[in-house]
Coordinates of N, CA, C and O in Angstrom, one line a residue:
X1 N 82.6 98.9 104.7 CA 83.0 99.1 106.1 C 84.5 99.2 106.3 O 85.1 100.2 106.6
X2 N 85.0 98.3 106.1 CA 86.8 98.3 105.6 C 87.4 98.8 104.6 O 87.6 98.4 103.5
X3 N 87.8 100.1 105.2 CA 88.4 101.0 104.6 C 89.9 101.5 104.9 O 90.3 101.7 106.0
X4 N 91.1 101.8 103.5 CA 92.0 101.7 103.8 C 92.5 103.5 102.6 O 92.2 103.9 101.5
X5 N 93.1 104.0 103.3 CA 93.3 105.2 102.9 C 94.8 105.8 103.0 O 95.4 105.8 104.1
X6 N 95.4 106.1 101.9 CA 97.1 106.1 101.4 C 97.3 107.7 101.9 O 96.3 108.5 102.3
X7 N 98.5 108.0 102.0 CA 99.1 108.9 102.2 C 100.4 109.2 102.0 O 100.9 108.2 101.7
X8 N 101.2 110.1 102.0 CA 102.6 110.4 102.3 C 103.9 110.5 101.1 O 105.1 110.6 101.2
X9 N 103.0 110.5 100.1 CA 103.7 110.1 98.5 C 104.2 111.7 98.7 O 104.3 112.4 99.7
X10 N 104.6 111.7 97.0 CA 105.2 112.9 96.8 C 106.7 112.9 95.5 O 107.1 111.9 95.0
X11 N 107.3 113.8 95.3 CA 108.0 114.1 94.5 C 109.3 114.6 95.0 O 109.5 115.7 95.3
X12 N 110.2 113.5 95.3 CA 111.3 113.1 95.8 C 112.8 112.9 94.7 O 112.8 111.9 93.9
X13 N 113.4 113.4 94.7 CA 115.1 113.3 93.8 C 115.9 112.0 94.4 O 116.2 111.7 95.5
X14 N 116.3 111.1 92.8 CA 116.7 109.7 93.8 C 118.2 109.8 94.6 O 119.2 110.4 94.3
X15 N 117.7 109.1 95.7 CA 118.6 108.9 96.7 C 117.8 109.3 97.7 O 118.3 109.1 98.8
X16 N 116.6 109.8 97.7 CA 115.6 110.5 98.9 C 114.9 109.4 99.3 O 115.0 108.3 98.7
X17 N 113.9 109.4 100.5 CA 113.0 109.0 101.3 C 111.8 109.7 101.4 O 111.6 110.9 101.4
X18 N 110.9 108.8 101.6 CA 109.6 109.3 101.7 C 108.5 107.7 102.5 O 108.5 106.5 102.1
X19 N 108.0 108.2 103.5 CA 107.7 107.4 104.2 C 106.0 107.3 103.9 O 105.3 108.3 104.2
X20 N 105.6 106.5 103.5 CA 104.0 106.5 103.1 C 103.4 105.8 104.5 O 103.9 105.0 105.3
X21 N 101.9 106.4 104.3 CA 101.1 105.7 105.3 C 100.1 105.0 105.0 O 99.9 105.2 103.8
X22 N 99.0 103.7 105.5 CA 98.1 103.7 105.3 C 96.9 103.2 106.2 O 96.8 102.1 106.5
X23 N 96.2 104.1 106.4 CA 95.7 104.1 108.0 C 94.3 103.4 107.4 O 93.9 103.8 106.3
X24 N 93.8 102.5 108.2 CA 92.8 101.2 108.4 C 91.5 101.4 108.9 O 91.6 102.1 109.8
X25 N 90.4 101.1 108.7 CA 89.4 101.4 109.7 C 88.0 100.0 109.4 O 87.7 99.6 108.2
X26 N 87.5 99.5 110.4 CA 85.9 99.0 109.9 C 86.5 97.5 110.3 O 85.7 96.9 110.9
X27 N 87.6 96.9 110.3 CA 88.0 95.7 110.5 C 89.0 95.5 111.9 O 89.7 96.3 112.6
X28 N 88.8 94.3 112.0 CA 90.0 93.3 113.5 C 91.6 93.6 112.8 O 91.7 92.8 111.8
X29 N 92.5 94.2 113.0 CA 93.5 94.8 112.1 C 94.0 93.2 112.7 O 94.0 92.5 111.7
X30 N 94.3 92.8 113.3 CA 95.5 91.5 113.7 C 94.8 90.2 112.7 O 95.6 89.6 112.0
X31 N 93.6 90.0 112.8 CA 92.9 88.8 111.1 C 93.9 89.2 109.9 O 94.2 88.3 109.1
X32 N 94.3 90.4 109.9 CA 94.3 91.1 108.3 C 96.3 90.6 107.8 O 97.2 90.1 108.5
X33 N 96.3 91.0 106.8 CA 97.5 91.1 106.1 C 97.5 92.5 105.6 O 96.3 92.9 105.3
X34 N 98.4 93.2 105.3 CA 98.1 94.7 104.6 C 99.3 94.4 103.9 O 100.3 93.9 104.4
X35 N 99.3 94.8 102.3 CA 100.1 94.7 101.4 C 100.3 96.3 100.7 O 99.3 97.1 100.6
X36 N 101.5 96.5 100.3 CA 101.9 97.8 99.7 C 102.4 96.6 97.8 O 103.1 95.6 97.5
X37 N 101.4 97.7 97.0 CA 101.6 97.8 95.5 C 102.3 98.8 94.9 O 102.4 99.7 95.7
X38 N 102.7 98.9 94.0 CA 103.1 99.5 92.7 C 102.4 99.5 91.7 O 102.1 98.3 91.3
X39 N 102.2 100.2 91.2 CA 101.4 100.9 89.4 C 102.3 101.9 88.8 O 102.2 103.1 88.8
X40 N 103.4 101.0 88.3 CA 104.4 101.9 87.6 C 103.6 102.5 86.2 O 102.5 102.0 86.1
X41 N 103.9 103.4 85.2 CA 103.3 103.7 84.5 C 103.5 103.2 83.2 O 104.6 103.2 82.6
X42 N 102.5 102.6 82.7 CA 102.4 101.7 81.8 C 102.7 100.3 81.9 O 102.6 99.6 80.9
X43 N 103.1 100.0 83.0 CA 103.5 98.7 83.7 C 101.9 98.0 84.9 O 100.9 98.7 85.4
X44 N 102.1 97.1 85.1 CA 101.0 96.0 85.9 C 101.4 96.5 87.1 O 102.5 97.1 87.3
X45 N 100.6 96.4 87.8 CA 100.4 96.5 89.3 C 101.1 95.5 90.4 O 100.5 94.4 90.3
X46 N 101.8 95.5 91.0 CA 103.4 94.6 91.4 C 103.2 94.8 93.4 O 102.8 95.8 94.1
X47 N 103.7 93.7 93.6 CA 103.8 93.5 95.4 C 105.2 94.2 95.5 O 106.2 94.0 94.9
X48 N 104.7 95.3 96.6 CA 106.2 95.8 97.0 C 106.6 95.1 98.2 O 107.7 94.8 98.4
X49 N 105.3 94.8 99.3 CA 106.1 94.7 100.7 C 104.5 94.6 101.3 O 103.5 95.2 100.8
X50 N 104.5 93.7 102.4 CA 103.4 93.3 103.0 C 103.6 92.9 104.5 O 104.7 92.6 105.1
X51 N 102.7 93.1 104.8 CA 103.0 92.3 106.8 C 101.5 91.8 107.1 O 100.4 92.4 106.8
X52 N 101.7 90.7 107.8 CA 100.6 90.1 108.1 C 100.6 90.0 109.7 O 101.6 89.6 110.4
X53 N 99.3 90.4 110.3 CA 99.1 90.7 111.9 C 98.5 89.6 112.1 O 97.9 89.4 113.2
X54 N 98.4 88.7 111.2 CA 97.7 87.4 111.9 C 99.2 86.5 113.0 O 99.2 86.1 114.1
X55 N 100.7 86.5 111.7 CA 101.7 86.2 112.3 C 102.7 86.7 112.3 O 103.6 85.9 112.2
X56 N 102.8 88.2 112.3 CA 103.9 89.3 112.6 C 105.2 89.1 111.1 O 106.2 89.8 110.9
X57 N 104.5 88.0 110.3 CA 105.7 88.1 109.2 C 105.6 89.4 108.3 O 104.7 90.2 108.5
X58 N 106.5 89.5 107.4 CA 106.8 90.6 106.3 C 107.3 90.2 105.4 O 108.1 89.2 105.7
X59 N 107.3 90.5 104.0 CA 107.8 90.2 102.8 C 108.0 91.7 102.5 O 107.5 92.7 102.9
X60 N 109.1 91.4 101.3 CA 109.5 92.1 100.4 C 109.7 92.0 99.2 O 110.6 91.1 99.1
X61 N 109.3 92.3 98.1 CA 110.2 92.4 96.5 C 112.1 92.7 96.4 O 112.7 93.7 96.7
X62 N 112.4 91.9 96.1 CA 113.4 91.6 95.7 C 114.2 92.8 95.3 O 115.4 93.0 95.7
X63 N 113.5 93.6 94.5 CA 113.6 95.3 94.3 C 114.1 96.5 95.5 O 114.8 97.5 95.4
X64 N 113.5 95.9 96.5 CA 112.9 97.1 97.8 C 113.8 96.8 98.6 O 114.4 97.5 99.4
X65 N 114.0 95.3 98.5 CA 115.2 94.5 99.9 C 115.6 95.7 100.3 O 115.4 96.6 99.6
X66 N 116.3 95.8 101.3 CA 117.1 96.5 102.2 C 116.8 98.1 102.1 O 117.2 99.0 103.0
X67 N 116.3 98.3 101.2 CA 115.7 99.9 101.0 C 114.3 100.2 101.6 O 114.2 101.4 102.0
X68 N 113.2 99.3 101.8 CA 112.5 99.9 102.0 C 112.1 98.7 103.6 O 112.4 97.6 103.6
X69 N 111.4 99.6 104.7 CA 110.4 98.6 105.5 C 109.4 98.9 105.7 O 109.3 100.1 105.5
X70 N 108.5 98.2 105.9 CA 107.4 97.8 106.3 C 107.2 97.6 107.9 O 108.0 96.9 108.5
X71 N 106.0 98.4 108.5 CA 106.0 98.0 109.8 C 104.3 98.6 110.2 O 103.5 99.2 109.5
X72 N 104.3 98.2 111.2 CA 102.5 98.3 111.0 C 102.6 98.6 113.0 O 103.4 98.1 113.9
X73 N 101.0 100.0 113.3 CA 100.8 100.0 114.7 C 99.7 99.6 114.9 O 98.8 100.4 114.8
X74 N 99.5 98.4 115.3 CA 98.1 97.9 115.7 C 97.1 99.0 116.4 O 96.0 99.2 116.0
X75 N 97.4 99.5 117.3 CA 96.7 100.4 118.0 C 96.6 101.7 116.8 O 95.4 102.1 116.6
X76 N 97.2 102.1 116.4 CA 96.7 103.3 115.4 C 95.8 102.6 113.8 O 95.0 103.2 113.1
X77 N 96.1 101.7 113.8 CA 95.6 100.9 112.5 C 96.1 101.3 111.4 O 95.3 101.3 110.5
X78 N 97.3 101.6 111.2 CA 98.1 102.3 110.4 C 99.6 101.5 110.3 O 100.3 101.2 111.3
X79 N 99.6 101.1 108.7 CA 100.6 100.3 108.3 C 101.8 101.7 107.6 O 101.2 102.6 107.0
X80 N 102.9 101.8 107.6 CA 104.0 102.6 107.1 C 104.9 101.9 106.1 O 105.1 100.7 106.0
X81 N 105.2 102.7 105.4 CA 106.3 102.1 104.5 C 107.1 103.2 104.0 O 107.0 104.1 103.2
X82 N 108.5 102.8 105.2 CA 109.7 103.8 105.2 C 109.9 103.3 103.3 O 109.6 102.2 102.9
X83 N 110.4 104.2 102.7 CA 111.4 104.0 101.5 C 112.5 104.8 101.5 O 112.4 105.9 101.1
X84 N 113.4 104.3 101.9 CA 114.4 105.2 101.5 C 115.4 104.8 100.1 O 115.0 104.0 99.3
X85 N 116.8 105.4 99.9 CA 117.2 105.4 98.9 C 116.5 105.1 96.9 O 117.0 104.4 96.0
X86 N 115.7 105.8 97.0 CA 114.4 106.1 96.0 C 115.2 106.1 94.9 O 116.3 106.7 94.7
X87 N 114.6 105.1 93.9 CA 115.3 105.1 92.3 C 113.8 105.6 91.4 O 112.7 105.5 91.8
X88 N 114.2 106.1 90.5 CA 113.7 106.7 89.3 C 112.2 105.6 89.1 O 111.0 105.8 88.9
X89 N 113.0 104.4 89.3 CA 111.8 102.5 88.8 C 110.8 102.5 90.3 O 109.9 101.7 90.5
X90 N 111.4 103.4 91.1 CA 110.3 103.4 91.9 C 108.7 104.1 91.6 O 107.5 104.0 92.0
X91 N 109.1 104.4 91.0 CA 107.7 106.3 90.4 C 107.2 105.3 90.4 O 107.9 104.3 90.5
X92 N 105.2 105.1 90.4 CA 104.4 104.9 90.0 C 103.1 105.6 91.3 O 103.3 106.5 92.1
X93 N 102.2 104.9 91.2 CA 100.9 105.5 92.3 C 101.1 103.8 93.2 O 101.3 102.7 92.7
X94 N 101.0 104.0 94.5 CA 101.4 103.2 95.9 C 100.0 103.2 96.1 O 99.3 104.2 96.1
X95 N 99.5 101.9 96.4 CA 98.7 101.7 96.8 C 98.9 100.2 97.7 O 99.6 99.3 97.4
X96 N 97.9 100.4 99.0 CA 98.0 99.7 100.3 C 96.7 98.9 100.2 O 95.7 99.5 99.9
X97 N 96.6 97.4 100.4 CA 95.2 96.6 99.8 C 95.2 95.6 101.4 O 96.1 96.0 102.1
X98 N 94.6 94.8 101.8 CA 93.9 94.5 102.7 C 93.8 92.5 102.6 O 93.8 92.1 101.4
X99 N 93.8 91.7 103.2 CA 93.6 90.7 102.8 C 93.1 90.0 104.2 O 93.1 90.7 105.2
X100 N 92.7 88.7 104.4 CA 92.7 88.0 105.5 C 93.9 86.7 105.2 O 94.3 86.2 104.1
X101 N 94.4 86.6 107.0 CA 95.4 86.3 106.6 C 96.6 86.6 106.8 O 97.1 87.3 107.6
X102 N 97.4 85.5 105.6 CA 98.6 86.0 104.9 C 98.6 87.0 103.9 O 97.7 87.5 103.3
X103 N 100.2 87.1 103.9 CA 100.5 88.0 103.0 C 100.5 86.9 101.6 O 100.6 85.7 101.5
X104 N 100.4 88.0 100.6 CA 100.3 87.5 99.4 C 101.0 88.6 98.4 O 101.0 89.8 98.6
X105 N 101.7 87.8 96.7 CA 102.3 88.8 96.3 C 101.0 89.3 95.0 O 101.0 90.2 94.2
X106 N 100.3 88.3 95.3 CA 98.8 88.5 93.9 C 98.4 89.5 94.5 O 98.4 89.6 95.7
X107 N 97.9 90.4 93.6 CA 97.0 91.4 94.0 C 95.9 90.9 93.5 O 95.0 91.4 94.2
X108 N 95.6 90.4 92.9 CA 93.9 90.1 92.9 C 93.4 89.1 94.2 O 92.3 88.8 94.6
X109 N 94.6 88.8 94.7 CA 94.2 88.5 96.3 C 93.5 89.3 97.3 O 92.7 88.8 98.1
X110 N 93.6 90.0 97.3 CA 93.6 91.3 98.1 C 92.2 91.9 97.4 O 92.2 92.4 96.2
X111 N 91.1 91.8 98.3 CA 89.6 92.2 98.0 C 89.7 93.7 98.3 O 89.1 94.2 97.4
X112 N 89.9 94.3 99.0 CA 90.1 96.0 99.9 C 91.2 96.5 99.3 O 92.2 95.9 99.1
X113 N 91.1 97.6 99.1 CA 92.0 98.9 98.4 C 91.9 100.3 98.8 O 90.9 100.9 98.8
X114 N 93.0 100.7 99.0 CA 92.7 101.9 99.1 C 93.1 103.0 97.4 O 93.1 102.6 96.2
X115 N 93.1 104.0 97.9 CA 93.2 105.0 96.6 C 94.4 105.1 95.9 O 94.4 105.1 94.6
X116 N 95.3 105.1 96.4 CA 96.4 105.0 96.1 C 97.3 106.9 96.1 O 96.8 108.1 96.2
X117 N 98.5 106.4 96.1 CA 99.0 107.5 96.3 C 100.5 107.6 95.5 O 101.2 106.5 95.4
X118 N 101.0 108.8 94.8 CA 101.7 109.1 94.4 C 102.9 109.3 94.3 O 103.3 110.5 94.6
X119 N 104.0 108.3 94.0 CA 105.3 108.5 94.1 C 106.2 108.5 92.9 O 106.4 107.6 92.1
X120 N 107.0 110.1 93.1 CA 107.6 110.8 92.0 C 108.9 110.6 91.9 O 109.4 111.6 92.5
X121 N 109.7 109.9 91.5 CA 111.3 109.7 91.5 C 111.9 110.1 90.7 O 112.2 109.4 89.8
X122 N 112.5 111.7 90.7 CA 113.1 112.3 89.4 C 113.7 113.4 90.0 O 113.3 114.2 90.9
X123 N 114.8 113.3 89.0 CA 115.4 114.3 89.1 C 115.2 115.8 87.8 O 115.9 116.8 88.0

């Protein structure tokens, strides 16, 4: 029933932006936490940035600080994630996972997934 579906990737030259989406459906979006992953290539699956609608907080990786945000529209059920100033160590497949709750940086926390989506950082 809770379904979560990526969007907005793409193949970007670093120093660019690309704003990903991930629009929600089947659940109470304000219970939830929605977390943004990384699957760099040949690398584990890593917490980029999350927001939790139970209490309006947000996290970031240490990585993303100041480069990327996170912001979510309850009424559309769609979580975003501006990225801008895009490095090369960004590339991998973006994927947006679901949780109740908090945010969390475990991904095996996170029971709901979406597909994921592709981001290309090269020049």
């Amino acid at each position: 029933q809770l379904q979560l579906v990526e969007s907005g990737g793409g193949l970007v030259q670093p120093g660019g932006s690309l704003r990903l989406s991930c629009a929600a459906s089947g659940f109470t979006f304000r219970y939830y936490a929605i977390g943004w992953f990384q699957q760099a290539p040949g690398k584990e699956r890593e917490g980029v940035s999350c927001i939790s609608f139970s209490d309006g907080s947000t996290t970031y990786a240490d990585s993303v600080m100041g480069r990327f945000t996170i912001s979510g529209d309850n009424g559309r059920k769609t979580v975003y994630l501006q990225m801008n100033s895009l490095k090369p160590e960004d590339t991998g497949v973006y994927y947006c996972a679901a949780r109740p709750g908090a945010c969390s940086k475990t991904s095996t926390s996170f029971p709901r997934w979406g597909q994921g989506t592709q981001v290309t950082v090269s020049s």
